[in-house]
Coordinates of C-alpha atoms and ligand atoms in Angstrom, one line a residue:
M29 CA 42.3 97.7 -105.6
K30 CA 41.5 98.3 -102.0
I31 CA 38.5 97.8 -99.7
T32 CA 37.4 101.2 -98.5
K33 CA 34.4 100.4 -96.3
V34 CA 32.5 97.3 -95.0
R35 CA 29.1 98.1 -93.5
P36 CA 25.9 96.3 -92.5
I37 CA 22.4 97.2 -93.8
L38 CA 19.4 96.0 -91.7
T39 CA 16.0 95.7 -93.3
A40 CA 12.8 93.7 -92.9
P41 CA 10.7 93.9 -96.1
D42 CA 8.6 90.9 -95.1
G43 CA 8.8 91.6 -91.3
I44 CA 11.8 89.3 -91.0
A45 CA 15.1 91.0 -89.9
L46 CA 17.7 90.6 -92.7
V47 CA 21.3 91.6 -92.5
I48 CA 23.2 92.5 -95.7
V49 CA 26.8 93.5 -95.8
K50 CA 28.1 95.9 -98.4
V51 CA 31.8 95.9 -99.3
E52 CA 32.9 99.1 -101.0
T53 CA 36.1 99.6 -103.0
D54 CA 38.3 102.5 -104.2
Q55 CA 37.3 101.6 -107.8
D56 CA 34.5 103.9 -109.0
G57 CA 31.2 102.4 -108.1
L58 CA 32.5 98.9 -107.6
Y59 CA 31.0 97.1 -104.5
G60 CA 29.6 93.8 -103.5
V61 CA 26.7 92.6 -101.3
G62 CA 26.5 89.5 -99.1
C63 CA 24.0 87.9 -96.8
A64 CA 24.9 88.0 -93.0
T65 CA 21.4 87.2 -91.8
F66 CA 20.9 85.8 -88.3
T67 CA 17.3 86.9 -87.9
Q68 CA 17.2 86.2 -84.1
R69 CA 20.3 88.4 -83.3
P70 CA 20.6 90.9 -86.2
T71 CA 22.1 93.8 -84.4
L72 CA 24.9 91.7 -82.9
V73 CA 26.0 90.7 -86.5
A74 CA 25.9 94.4 -87.5
K75 CA 28.1 95.3 -84.5
A76 CA 30.6 92.5 -85.4
V77 CA 30.8 93.9 -89.0
E78 CA 31.1 97.6 -87.9
E79 CA 33.5 97.3 -85.0
Y80 CA 35.7 94.4 -86.0
L81 CA 35.5 93.4 -89.7
D82 CA 35.4 97.0 -91.2
P83 CA 38.7 98.1 -89.4
L84 CA 40.3 94.7 -90.2
L85 CA 39.5 94.8 -93.9
Q86 CA 39.9 98.5 -94.9
G87 CA 42.9 98.8 -97.3
R88 CA 43.0 95.1 -98.2
D89 CA 42.8 93.8 -101.7
P90 CA 39.3 92.4 -102.2
A91 CA 40.6 89.9 -104.9
N92 CA 42.2 87.6 -102.3
I93 CA 39.0 85.9 -101.0
E94 CA 40.6 82.8 -99.7
D95 CA 43.2 84.7 -97.7
L96 CA 40.7 87.2 -96.3
W97 CA 38.3 84.4 -95.4
H98 CA 40.9 82.6 -93.3
M99 CA 42.1 85.8 -91.8
M100 CA 38.6 86.8 -90.7
Y101 CA 38.0 83.3 -89.4
V102 CA 41.0 83.1 -87.1
N103 CA 41.1 86.8 -86.2
S104 CA 38.9 86.4 -83.2
Y105 CA 40.9 83.3 -82.1
W106 CA 37.6 81.7 -80.8
R107 CA 35.7 80.8 -83.9
N108 CA 32.9 78.8 -85.6
G109 CA 30.0 80.3 -83.8
P110 CA 26.8 82.1 -84.9
V111 CA 27.1 86.0 -85.1
L112 CA 30.8 85.9 -86.1
N113 CA 30.2 83.4 -88.9
N114 CA 27.3 85.4 -90.2
A115 CA 29.4 88.5 -90.3
I116 CA 32.2 86.7 -92.1
S117 CA 29.6 85.4 -94.6
G118 CA 28.4 88.8 -95.4
V119 CA 31.9 89.9 -96.3
D120 CA 32.8 86.7 -98.1
Q121 CA 29.7 86.7 -100.4
A122 CA 30.3 90.4 -101.2
L123 CA 33.8 89.6 -102.2
W124 CA 32.5 86.9 -104.6
D125 CA 30.1 89.4 -106.0
I126 CA 32.9 91.9 -106.6
K127 CA 35.0 89.2 -108.3
G128 CA 32.2 88.3 -110.6
K129 CA 31.6 91.9 -111.5
I130 CA 35.3 92.4 -112.3
A131 CA 35.4 89.2 -114.4
N132 CA 32.0 90.1 -116.0
M133 CA 30.8 86.6 -115.1
P134 CA 28.0 85.3 -112.9
V135 CA 29.3 83.6 -109.7
Y136 CA 28.2 80.2 -111.0
D137 CA 30.6 80.7 -113.9
L138 CA 33.4 81.5 -111.4
L139 CA 32.5 78.1 -109.8
G140 CA 32.9 76.1 -113.0
G141 CA 29.7 77.0 -114.9
K142 CA 26.2 75.8 -115.1
T143 CA 25.6 72.0 -114.7
R144 CA 21.8 72.5 -114.9
E145 CA 19.5 75.2 -116.3
A146 CA 17.6 76.0 -113.1
A147 CA 17.2 74.7 -109.6
M148 CA 14.2 72.5 -108.6
V149 CA 12.5 74.0 -105.5
Y150 CA 10.1 72.8 -102.9
R151 CA 7.4 74.8 -101.3
H152 CA 5.8 74.6 -97.8
A153 CA 2.2 73.3 -97.4
D154 CA 0.5 73.2 -94.0
G155 CA -3.0 72.7 -92.7
R156 CA -5.0 71.8 -89.5
E157 CA -5.9 68.3 -90.7
P158 CA -4.8 66.0 -93.6
Q159 CA -7.5 67.1 -96.0
E160 CA -6.5 70.8 -95.6
V161 CA -2.8 69.9 -96.1
L162 CA -3.7 67.9 -99.2
E163 CA -5.6 70.8 -100.7
N164 CA -2.6 73.1 -100.2
V165 CA -0.3 70.4 -101.7
I166 CA -2.6 70.2 -104.8
K167 CA -2.5 74.0 -105.1
Y168 CA 1.2 74.0 -105.4
Q169 CA 1.1 71.0 -107.8
E170 CA -1.3 72.9 -110.0
E171 CA 1.1 75.8 -110.0
G172 CA 3.7 73.5 -111.5
Y173 CA 5.8 72.7 -108.4
L174 CA 7.5 69.3 -108.4
A175 CA 8.1 69.1 -104.7
V176 CA 6.1 70.1 -101.6
R177 CA 7.0 69.9 -97.9
C178 CA 4.0 68.9 -95.8
Q179 CA 3.5 69.9 -92.2
M180 CA 0.4 69.8 -90.1
G181 CA -0.2 72.5 -87.5
G182 CA 3.3 73.9 -87.8
Y183 CA 6.5 72.4 -86.4
G184 CA 5.7 69.6 -84.0
G185 CA 2.0 70.0 -84.9
R186 CA 2.1 72.8 -82.5
V187 CA -1.3 73.2 -80.8
K188 CA -1.2 76.2 -78.6
D189 CA 0.7 79.4 -78.1
I190 CA 0.5 80.7 -74.6
T191 CA 1.0 84.3 -75.5
A192 CA 2.9 86.5 -73.2
A193 CA 4.9 89.5 -74.1
T194 CA 7.6 87.2 -75.5
A195 CA 5.5 84.9 -77.7
V196 CA 5.2 85.4 -81.4
P197 CA 2.2 83.4 -82.4
S198 CA 2.4 83.8 -86.2
K199 CA 5.7 82.0 -87.0
D200 CA 4.1 78.7 -88.0
A201 CA 1.0 78.0 -90.1
P202 CA -2.5 77.2 -88.9
Q203 CA -2.9 75.8 -85.4
A204 CA -4.3 72.3 -84.9
T205 CA -7.7 72.4 -83.1
H206 CA -7.3 69.5 -80.7
R207 CA -6.5 70.3 -77.1
M208 CA -3.4 69.4 -75.2
K209 CA -3.4 66.9 -72.4
G210 CA -3.8 68.8 -69.2
L211 CA -2.9 72.1 -70.7
D212 CA -6.1 74.1 -70.2
R213 CA -4.4 76.5 -67.9
A214 CA -3.1 79.2 -70.2
D215 CA -2.9 81.8 -67.5
S216 CA -0.6 80.0 -65.3
A217 CA 1.6 78.2 -67.8
F218 CA 5.1 79.2 -68.8
P219 CA 4.9 81.3 -71.9
G220 CA 5.8 79.5 -75.1
A221 CA 4.8 77.5 -78.2
Y222 CA 3.2 74.3 -76.8
Y223 CA 3.0 71.1 -78.7
D224 CA 2.4 67.4 -77.9
A225 CA 5.3 65.4 -79.2
D226 CA 3.4 62.1 -79.0
A227 CA 0.3 63.3 -80.8
Y228 CA 2.5 64.9 -83.4
A229 CA 4.5 61.8 -84.0
R230 CA 1.3 59.7 -84.4
S231 CA -0.3 62.2 -86.8
I232 CA 2.4 62.3 -89.5
P233 CA 2.2 58.8 -91.1
P234 CA -1.6 59.1 -91.5
L235 CA -1.0 62.5 -93.1
F236 CA 1.2 61.0 -95.8
D237 CA -1.1 58.1 -96.2
H238 CA -3.9 60.4 -97.0
I239 CA -1.9 62.5 -99.4
R240 CA -0.3 59.6 -101.3
S241 CA -3.7 57.8 -101.5
K242 CA -5.2 60.9 -103.2
I243 CA -2.4 62.1 -105.4
G244 CA -0.2 59.1 -105.9
F245 CA 3.6 59.1 -106.1
D246 CA 4.2 61.6 -108.9
L247 CA 5.1 64.5 -106.7
F248 CA 8.1 64.8 -104.4
L249 CA 7.0 65.1 -100.7
L250 CA 9.1 66.2 -97.8
H251 CA 8.7 66.7 -94.0
D252 CA 10.6 68.6 -91.3
I253 CA 10.5 67.0 -87.9
H254 CA 12.4 70.1 -86.6
E255 CA 14.0 68.0 -83.8
R256 CA 10.7 68.1 -82.0
I257 CA 10.6 64.5 -80.8
A258 CA 12.8 62.1 -78.8
P259 CA 15.4 60.3 -80.9
I260 CA 13.9 56.9 -80.7
D261 CA 10.5 58.3 -81.9
A262 CA 12.3 59.9 -84.8
I263 CA 13.7 56.5 -85.8
R264 CA 10.2 55.0 -85.5
M265 CA 8.8 57.8 -87.7
A266 CA 11.5 57.4 -90.4
K267 CA 10.6 53.7 -90.6
E268 CA 6.8 54.3 -90.7
L269 CA 7.3 56.9 -93.5
E270 CA 9.4 54.6 -95.7
Q271 CA 6.4 53.4 -97.7
Y272 CA 5.4 57.0 -98.7
R273 CA 8.8 57.6 -100.4
L274 CA 9.7 61.0 -99.0
F275 CA 12.2 63.0 -101.0
F276 CA 13.7 63.7 -97.5
L277 CA 12.9 63.8 -93.8
E278 CA 14.5 66.8 -92.3
D279 CA 16.1 67.3 -88.9
P280 CA 14.9 64.1 -87.3
L281 CA 17.5 64.6 -84.5
A282 CA 18.9 67.7 -82.8
P283 CA 22.5 68.6 -83.8
D284 CA 23.6 67.6 -80.2
Q285 CA 22.3 64.0 -80.8
I286 CA 24.7 63.2 -83.6
E287 CA 25.5 59.7 -82.3
W288 CA 21.8 58.7 -82.9
F289 CA 22.3 59.2 -86.7
R290 CA 24.1 55.9 -86.8
R291 CA 21.2 54.1 -85.3
L292 CA 18.7 55.9 -87.5
R293 CA 20.7 54.9 -90.6
Q294 CA 20.9 51.3 -89.7
Q295 CA 17.1 51.1 -89.3
S296 CA 15.5 53.1 -92.1
A297 CA 16.0 53.9 -95.8
T298 CA 14.0 57.2 -95.6
P299 CA 16.4 59.8 -97.0
I300 CA 17.6 62.2 -94.3
A301 CA 18.3 65.9 -94.5
M302 CA 20.2 67.8 -91.8
G303 CA 22.2 70.9 -91.1
E304 CA 20.4 74.2 -91.0
L305 CA 21.7 74.7 -87.4
H306 CA 25.3 73.8 -88.2
N307 CA 28.1 76.3 -87.6
N308 CA 31.2 74.2 -87.2
P309 CA 32.8 71.7 -89.6
L310 CA 33.0 69.3 -86.7
E311 CA 29.2 69.1 -86.7
W312 CA 28.8 68.1 -90.4
R313 CA 32.0 66.2 -91.2
P314 CA 31.1 62.9 -89.6
L315 CA 27.5 63.0 -91.0
I316 CA 28.9 63.4 -94.5
V317 CA 32.0 61.1 -94.3
E318 CA 30.1 58.3 -92.6
Q319 CA 27.2 58.8 -95.1
L320 CA 24.7 59.2 -92.3
I321 CA 22.6 61.8 -94.2
D322 CA 21.6 62.2 -97.8
F323 CA 21.2 66.0 -98.0
V324 CA 23.0 68.9 -96.3
R325 CA 20.7 71.7 -95.3
A326 CA 23.3 74.3 -94.2
H327 CA 22.4 77.9 -93.7
I328 CA 25.2 79.3 -95.7
S329 CA 25.6 82.5 -93.7
Q330 CA 26.0 80.3 -90.5
L331 CA 28.9 78.5 -92.2
G332 CA 30.8 81.7 -93.0
G333 CA 29.7 82.2 -96.6
L334 CA 30.1 80.8 -100.1
T335 CA 33.8 80.0 -99.5
P336 CA 33.2 77.2 -96.9
A337 CA 29.9 76.2 -98.5
R338 CA 31.5 75.3 -101.8
K339 CA 34.1 73.2 -99.9
M340 CA 31.2 71.5 -98.1
A341 CA 29.5 70.8 -101.4
A342 CA 32.7 69.2 -102.7
L343 CA 33.1 67.1 -99.6
C344 CA 29.5 65.9 -100.1
E345 CA 30.1 65.1 -103.7
N346 CA 32.8 62.7 -102.7
F347 CA 30.5 60.8 -100.4
G348 CA 27.3 60.8 -102.5
V349 CA 25.5 63.4 -100.4
R350 CA 23.5 66.1 -102.1
T351 CA 22.9 69.8 -101.3
A352 CA 19.6 71.3 -100.1
W353 CA 20.7 74.7 -98.9
H354 CA 18.6 76.3 -96.2
G355 CA 16.2 78.8 -97.9
P356 CA 13.3 80.0 -95.7
G357 CA 12.4 83.6 -95.1
D358 CA 15.3 84.0 -92.7
T359 CA 17.7 83.7 -95.6
S360 CA 17.9 87.1 -97.3
P361 CA 17.4 87.3 -101.1
V362 CA 21.1 87.8 -101.4
G363 CA 21.5 84.5 -99.6
H364 CA 18.9 82.9 -101.9
A365 CA 21.0 84.2 -104.9
V366 CA 24.1 82.6 -103.4
N367 CA 22.2 79.3 -102.8
L368 CA 21.2 79.4 -106.5
H369 CA 24.7 80.0 -107.8
L370 CA 25.8 76.9 -106.0
D371 CA 22.7 74.9 -107.1
L372 CA 23.6 75.7 -110.7
A373 CA 27.3 74.9 -110.4
C374 CA 27.4 71.9 -108.2
H375 CA 26.8 68.5 -109.8
N376 CA 25.5 67.1 -106.5
F377 CA 22.7 69.5 -106.1
G378 CA 19.5 68.0 -104.7
I379 CA 16.7 70.5 -104.2
Q380 CA 16.3 74.1 -103.1
E381 CA 14.0 75.4 -100.4
V382 CA 12.5 78.8 -101.4
I383 CA 9.9 81.3 -100.3
N384 CA 7.5 83.3 -102.3
F385 CA 9.4 86.5 -103.0
S386 CA 7.0 89.4 -102.3
D387 CA 6.7 92.7 -104.1
A388 CA 8.5 94.3 -101.2
I389 CA 11.4 91.9 -101.6
Y390 CA 11.8 92.7 -105.3
E391 CA 11.6 96.4 -104.5
V392 CA 14.4 96.2 -101.9
F393 CA 16.5 93.6 -103.7
P394 CA 16.5 94.2 -107.5
G395 CA 17.8 91.1 -109.2
T396 CA 16.2 88.6 -106.8
P397 CA 15.9 85.2 -108.6
T398 CA 12.6 84.3 -110.2
L399 CA 10.4 81.3 -109.7
A400 CA 8.8 79.6 -112.7
N401 CA 7.5 76.1 -113.5
G402 CA 8.7 74.7 -110.2
Y403 CA 12.3 76.0 -110.7
L404 CA 14.4 78.9 -109.4
W405 CA 16.1 80.8 -112.3
A406 CA 19.2 83.0 -112.2
N407 CA 19.3 86.3 -114.1
D408 CA 22.8 85.6 -115.5
Q409 CA 24.1 89.0 -114.5
P410 CA 27.8 89.4 -113.4
G411 CA 28.6 88.6 -109.8
L412 CA 25.6 87.5 -107.6
G413 CA 23.2 89.4 -110.0
I414 CA 21.4 91.0 -107.0
D415 CA 21.6 94.4 -105.4
I416 CA 20.1 96.3 -102.5
D417 CA 18.2 99.5 -102.9
E418 CA 19.1 101.2 -99.7
A419 CA 16.4 103.9 -99.9
A420 CA 13.8 101.1 -100.3
A421 CA 15.4 99.1 -97.5
A422 CA 15.1 102.0 -95.1
K423 CA 11.3 101.9 -95.6
Y424 CA 11.3 98.6 -93.8
P425 CA 13.1 98.9 -90.5
I426 CA 13.7 95.9 -88.3
E427 CA 12.0 95.4 -85.0
I428 CA 13.8 93.9 -82.1
K429 CA 11.8 91.9 -79.6
P430 CA 12.2 88.7 -77.6
I431 CA 11.7 85.6 -79.8
G432 CA 8.7 83.5 -78.9
W433 CA 8.6 80.6 -81.3
T434 CA 11.9 79.2 -80.1
Q435 CA 10.3 78.7 -76.7
S436 CA 8.8 75.4 -77.7
R437 CA 7.4 73.4 -74.8
W438 CA 5.9 70.0 -74.1
P439 CA 2.5 69.7 -72.4
D440 CA 4.0 69.7 -68.9
G441 CA 5.9 72.9 -69.7
T442 CA 9.3 71.3 -70.4
I443 CA 11.2 73.4 -72.9
W444 CA 12.5 71.5 -75.9
T445 CA 14.7 72.3 -78.9
P446 CA 12.8 74.6 -81.3
Ligands
D8T501 O1 13.5 74.1 -92.8 C1 12.9 75.1 -92.5 O2 12.4 75.9 -93.4 C2 12.7 75.5 -91.0 O3 13.4 74.6 -90.3 C3 13.1 76.9 -90.8 O4 14.3 77.1 -91.4 C4 13.3 77.3 -89.3 O5 12.1 77.2 -88.7 C5 13.9 78.6 -89.1 O6 13.1 79.6 -89.8
MG502 MG1 14.1 73.0 -91.3

């Protein structure tokens, strides 16, 4: 068997640019699909696939996933960055899809079989003040969800978008209404998504106090700091939140502040999740091996696909760390399917982040997993069990424009990690 063509497909059914890779073979009608999504730089991933991976892979046997992965990985010599890892991921996942189709088994069966029936998910609740967040939490609870992530005013409790040509105001949920210190000068300020780190840090413990006092402890709650505060403030928040028993506190520290995890660990028993920004094994290895985190949050297409992700999961299992694969809207449904296959097969699964799959998503991606009773369910079809309808995908072209939400700023205009 030979690979005949490797090509990217770009589509945005929900307005978020997704990158899918299709690997075609010389066997009649046999192909695989994989997620290569890097929604901030989609056309660069497409170029890496078209100009470098397609010529490299044509004529190779798609059965040899491990060899092809390592070959793609070192072929550029410089490695482990975004764009190239996403492109490799698209191919890698498509190869697993092909293998499953040939074996007539779902990918979770190739990985050892189901160790649970379905994957517990969490949903995102937001609101301008604690009562509104609470109401949204209760909505999810009434729909049967077992876990809800609570934010207030978006990441960092963002309070104001200074819209310029480059800002995208709709990325986060409702904006808080209070004003920022000294920031009533929208016309002259640097464009960006402004937030007040101190006000945000102070607002979160009372938020959880309000929610727990109303609903009790019979629901898993989560929070994402999104690296929006200084490291010592993140430690303080983790300590203050201990009494509210979070399922996890996500991204308390930026990936570049890895040494701070040791201090955080010494001071707080709040479970920590980290890793959606990781690209390089050197970033996650110490966090896992030193047991500085409780959940890995890797974005599987940033690692280079299912092949490195299953190895990461095995490393985690050895050290008592669980998986919580990244699953917001900037993971494609193919990526969500890959997450789910790992969730079902890995004993050390923790929880799965998921979005509400829209009608447009189900139209473009037949076989997208289904949500019911607070769990994500696989369809048990061979391979990844998901496909892309290219005619439907073409109805939702991607739009390229400068990214606004990653221009997060403090009240004085200082840019901070998004
Ligand atoms: O954990 C989350 O869902 C967020 O951190 C998003 O992944 C991030 O804003 C990129 O979309
Ligand atoms: Mg996050």
